[in-house]
C-alpha atoms as a PDB file:
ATOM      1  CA  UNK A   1     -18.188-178.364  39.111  1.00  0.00           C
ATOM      2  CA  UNK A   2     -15.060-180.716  40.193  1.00  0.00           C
ATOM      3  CA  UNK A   3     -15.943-183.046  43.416  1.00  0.00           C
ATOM      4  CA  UNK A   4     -13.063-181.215  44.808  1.00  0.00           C
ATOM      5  CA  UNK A   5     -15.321-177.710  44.123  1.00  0.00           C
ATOM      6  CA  UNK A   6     -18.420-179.007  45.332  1.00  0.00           C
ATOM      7  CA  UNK A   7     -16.619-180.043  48.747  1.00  0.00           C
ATOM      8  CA  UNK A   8     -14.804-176.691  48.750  1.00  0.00           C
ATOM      9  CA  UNK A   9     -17.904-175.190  48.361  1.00  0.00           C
ATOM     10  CA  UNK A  10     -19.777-176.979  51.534  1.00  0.00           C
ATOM     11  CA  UNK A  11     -16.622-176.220  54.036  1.00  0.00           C
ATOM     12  CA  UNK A  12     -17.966-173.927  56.969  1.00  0.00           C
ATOM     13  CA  UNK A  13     -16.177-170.956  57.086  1.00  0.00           C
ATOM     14  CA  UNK A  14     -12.923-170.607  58.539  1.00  0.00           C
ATOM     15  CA  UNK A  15     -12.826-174.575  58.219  1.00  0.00           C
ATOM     16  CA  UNK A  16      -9.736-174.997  55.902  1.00  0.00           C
ATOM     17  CA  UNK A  17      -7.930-172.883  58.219  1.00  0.00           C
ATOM     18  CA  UNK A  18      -8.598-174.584  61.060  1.00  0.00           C
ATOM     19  CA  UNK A  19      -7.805-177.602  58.935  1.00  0.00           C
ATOM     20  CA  UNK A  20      -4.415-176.199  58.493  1.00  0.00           C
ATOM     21  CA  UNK A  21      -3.559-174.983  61.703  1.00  0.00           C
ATOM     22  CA  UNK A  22      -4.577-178.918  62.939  1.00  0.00           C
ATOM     23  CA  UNK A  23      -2.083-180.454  60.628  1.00  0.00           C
ATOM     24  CA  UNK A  24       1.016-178.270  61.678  1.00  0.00           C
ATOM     25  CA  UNK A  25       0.080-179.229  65.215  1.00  0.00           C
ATOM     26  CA  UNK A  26      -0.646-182.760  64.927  1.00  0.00           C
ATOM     27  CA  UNK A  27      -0.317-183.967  61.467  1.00  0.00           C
ATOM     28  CA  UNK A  28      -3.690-185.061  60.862  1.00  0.00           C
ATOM     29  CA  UNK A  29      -6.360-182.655  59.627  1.00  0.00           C
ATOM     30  CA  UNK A  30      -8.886-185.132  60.220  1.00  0.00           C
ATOM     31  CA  UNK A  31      -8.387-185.771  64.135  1.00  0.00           C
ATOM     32  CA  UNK A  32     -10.794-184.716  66.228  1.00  0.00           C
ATOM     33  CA  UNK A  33     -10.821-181.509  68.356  1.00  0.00           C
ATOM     34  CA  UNK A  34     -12.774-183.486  70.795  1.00  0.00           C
ATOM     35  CA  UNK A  35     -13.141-187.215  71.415  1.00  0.00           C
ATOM     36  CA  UNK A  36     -15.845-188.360  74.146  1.00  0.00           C
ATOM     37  CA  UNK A  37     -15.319-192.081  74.437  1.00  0.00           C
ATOM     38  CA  UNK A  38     -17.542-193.887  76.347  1.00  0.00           C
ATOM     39  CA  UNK A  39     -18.749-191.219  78.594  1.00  0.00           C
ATOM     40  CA  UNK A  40     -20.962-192.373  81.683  1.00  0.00           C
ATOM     41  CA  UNK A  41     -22.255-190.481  84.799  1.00  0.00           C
ATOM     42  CA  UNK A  42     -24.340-191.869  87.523  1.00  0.00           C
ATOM     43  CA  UNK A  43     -26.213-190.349  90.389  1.00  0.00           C
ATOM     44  CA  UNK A  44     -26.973-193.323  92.743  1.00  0.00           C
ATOM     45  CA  UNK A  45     -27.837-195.857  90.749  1.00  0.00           C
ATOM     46  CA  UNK A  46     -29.520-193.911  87.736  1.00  0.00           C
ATOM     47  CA  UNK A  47     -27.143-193.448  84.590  1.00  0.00           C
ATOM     48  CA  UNK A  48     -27.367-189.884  83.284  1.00  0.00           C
ATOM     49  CA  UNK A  49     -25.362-190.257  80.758  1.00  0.00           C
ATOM     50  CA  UNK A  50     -24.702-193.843  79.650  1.00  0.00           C
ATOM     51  CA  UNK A  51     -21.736-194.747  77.345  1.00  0.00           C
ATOM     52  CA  UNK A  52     -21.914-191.433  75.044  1.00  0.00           C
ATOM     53  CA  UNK A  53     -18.884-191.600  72.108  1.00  0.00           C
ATOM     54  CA  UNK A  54     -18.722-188.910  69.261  1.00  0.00           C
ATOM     55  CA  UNK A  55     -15.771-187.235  67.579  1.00  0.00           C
ATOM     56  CA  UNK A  56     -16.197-183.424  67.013  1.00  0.00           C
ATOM     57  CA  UNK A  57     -13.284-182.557  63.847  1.00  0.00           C
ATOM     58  CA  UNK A  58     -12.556-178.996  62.995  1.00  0.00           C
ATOM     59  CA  UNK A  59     -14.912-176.575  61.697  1.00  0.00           C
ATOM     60  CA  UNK A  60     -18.258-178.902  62.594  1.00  0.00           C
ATOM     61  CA  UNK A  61     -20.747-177.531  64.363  1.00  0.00           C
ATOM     62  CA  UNK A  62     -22.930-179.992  66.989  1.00  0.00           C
ATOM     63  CA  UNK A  63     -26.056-179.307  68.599  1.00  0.00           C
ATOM     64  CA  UNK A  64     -26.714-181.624  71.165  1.00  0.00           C
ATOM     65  CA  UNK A  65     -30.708-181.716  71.753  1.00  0.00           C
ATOM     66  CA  UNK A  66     -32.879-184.227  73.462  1.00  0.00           C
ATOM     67  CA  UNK A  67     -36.105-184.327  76.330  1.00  0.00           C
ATOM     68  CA  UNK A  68     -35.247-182.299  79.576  1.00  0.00           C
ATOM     69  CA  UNK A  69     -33.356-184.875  82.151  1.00  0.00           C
ATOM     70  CA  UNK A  70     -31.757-186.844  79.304  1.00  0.00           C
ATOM     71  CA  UNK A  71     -28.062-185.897  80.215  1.00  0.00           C
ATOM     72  CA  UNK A  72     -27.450-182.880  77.660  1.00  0.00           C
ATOM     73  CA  UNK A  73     -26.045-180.695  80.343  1.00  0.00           C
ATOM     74  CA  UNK A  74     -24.567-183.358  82.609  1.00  0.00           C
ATOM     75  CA  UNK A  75     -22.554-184.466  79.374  1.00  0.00           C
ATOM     76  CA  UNK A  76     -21.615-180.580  78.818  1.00  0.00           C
ATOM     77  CA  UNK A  77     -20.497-180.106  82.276  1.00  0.00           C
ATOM     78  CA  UNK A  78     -18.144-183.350  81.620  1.00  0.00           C
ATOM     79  CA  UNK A  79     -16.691-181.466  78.861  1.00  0.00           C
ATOM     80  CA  UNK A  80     -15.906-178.706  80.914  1.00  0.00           C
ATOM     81  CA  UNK A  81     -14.720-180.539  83.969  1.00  0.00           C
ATOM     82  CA  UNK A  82     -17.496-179.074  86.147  1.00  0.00           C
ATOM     83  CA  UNK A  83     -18.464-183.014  86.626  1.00  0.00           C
ATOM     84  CA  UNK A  84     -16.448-185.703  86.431  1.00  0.00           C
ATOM     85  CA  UNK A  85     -16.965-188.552  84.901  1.00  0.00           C
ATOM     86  CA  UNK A  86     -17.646-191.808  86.329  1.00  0.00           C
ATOM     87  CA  UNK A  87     -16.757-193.769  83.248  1.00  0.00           C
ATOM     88  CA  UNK A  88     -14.784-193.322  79.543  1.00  0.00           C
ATOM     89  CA  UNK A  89     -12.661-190.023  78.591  1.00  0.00           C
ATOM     90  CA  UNK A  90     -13.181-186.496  77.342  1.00  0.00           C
ATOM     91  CA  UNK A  91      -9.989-185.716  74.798  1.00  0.00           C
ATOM     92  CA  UNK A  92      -9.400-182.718  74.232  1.00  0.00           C
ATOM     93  CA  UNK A  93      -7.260-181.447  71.035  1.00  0.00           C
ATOM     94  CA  UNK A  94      -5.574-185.104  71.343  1.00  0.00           C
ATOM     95  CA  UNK A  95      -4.901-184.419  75.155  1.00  0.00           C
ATOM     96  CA  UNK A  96      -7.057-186.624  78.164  1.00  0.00           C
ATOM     97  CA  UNK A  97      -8.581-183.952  79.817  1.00  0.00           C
ATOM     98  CA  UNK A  98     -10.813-186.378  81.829  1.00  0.00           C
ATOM     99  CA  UNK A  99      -9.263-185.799  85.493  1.00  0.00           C
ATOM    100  CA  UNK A 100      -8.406-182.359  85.078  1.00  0.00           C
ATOM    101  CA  UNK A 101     -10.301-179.527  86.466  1.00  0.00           C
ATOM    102  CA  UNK A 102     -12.258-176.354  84.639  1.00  0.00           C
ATOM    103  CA  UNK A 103      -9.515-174.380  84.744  1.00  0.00           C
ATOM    104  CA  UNK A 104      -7.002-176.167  83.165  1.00  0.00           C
ATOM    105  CA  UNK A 105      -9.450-177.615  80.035  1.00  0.00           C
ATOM    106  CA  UNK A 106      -9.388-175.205  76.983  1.00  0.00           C
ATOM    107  CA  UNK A 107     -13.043-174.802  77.395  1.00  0.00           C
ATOM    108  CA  UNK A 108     -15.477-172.075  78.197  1.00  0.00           C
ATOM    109  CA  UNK A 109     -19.739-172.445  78.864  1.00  0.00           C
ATOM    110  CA  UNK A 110     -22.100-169.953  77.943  1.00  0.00           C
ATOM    111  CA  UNK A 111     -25.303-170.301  80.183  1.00  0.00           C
ATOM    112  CA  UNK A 112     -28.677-170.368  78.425  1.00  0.00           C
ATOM    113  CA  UNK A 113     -31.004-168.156  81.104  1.00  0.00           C
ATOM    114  CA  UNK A 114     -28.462-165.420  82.164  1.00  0.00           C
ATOM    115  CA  UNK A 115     -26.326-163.783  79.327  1.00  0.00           C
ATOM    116  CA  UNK A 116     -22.724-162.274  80.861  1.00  0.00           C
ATOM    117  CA  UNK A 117     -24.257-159.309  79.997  1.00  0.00           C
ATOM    118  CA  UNK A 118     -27.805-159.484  79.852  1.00  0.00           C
ATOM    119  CA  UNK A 119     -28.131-155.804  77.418  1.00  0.00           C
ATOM    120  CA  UNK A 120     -26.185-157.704  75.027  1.00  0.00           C
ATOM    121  CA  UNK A 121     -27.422-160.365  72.631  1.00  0.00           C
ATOM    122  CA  UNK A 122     -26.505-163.573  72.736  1.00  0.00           C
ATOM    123  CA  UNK A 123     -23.879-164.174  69.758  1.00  0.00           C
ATOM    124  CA  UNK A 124     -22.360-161.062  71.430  1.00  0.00           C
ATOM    125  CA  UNK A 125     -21.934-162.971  74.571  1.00  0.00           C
ATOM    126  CA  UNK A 126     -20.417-165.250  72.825  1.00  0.00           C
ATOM    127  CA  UNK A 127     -18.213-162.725  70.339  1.00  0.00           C
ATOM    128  CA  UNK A 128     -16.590-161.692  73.179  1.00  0.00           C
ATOM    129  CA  UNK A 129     -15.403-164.525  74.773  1.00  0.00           C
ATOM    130  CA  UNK A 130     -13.774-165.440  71.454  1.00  0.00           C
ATOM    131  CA  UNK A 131     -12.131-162.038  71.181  1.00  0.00           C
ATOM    132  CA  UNK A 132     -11.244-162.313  74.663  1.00  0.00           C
ATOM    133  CA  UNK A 133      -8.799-165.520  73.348  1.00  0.00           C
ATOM    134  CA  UNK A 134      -7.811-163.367  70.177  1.00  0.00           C
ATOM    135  CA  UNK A 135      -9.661-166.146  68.174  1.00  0.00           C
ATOM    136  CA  UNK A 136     -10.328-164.920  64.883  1.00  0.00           C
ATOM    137  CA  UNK A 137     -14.040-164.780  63.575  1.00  0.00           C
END
């Protein structure tokens, strides 16, 4: 099998078209979706979340684990614009999202302990927040 097969071959689903769709908006398949550069919250004097930087690209999927405390949701919530940040920038689809509120940030959360609809499971919870936005699955 060609390199170019093997790659093909390892590309999540759903990845080449979100690929595509990247490159007719920006020109660059490889940008990321989301940028977190330099990321820092403090309560009082205690950092949170201290200097966090990663680039999310199409088609990756990121887990974000770690010790209760460590910042996990605090850095989530800075995604979302439920906290701002007291340092660095959330981008956003190659937009600075940063000082903009929940509502305006092309983001949704999905809370771990109560389910929008607790008879359904949870990747229905989710499935229907994505058809909600006619994304395709």
């Amino acid at each position: 099998m060609s390199a170019s097969g093997a790659a093909a071959a390892k590309t999540p689903a759903g990845a080449q078209e979100r690929g595509e769709a990247r490159e007719r908006a920006t020109g660059n398949p490889d940008e990321p979706l989301l940028c977190l550069a330099g990321l820092t919250k403090r309560y009082g004097q205690r950092a949170v979340v201290d200097g966090v930087s990663m680039d999310v690209r199409a088609g990756e999927l990121v887990c974000v684990l770690g010790p209760s405390g460590c910042g996990k949701t605090t850095t989530l919530r800075m995604i979302g614009g439920f906290e701002r940040a007291d340092e660095g920038q959330v981008i956003i689809d190659g937009a600075d999202v940063t000082a903009l509120g929940p509502e305006r940030r092309p983001t949704n959360m999905f809370f771990q302990n109560y389910a929008l609809w607790p008879h359904m499971t949870a990747a229905a919870n989710i499935a229907y927040g994505l058809r909600a936005r006619r994304r395709p699955q």
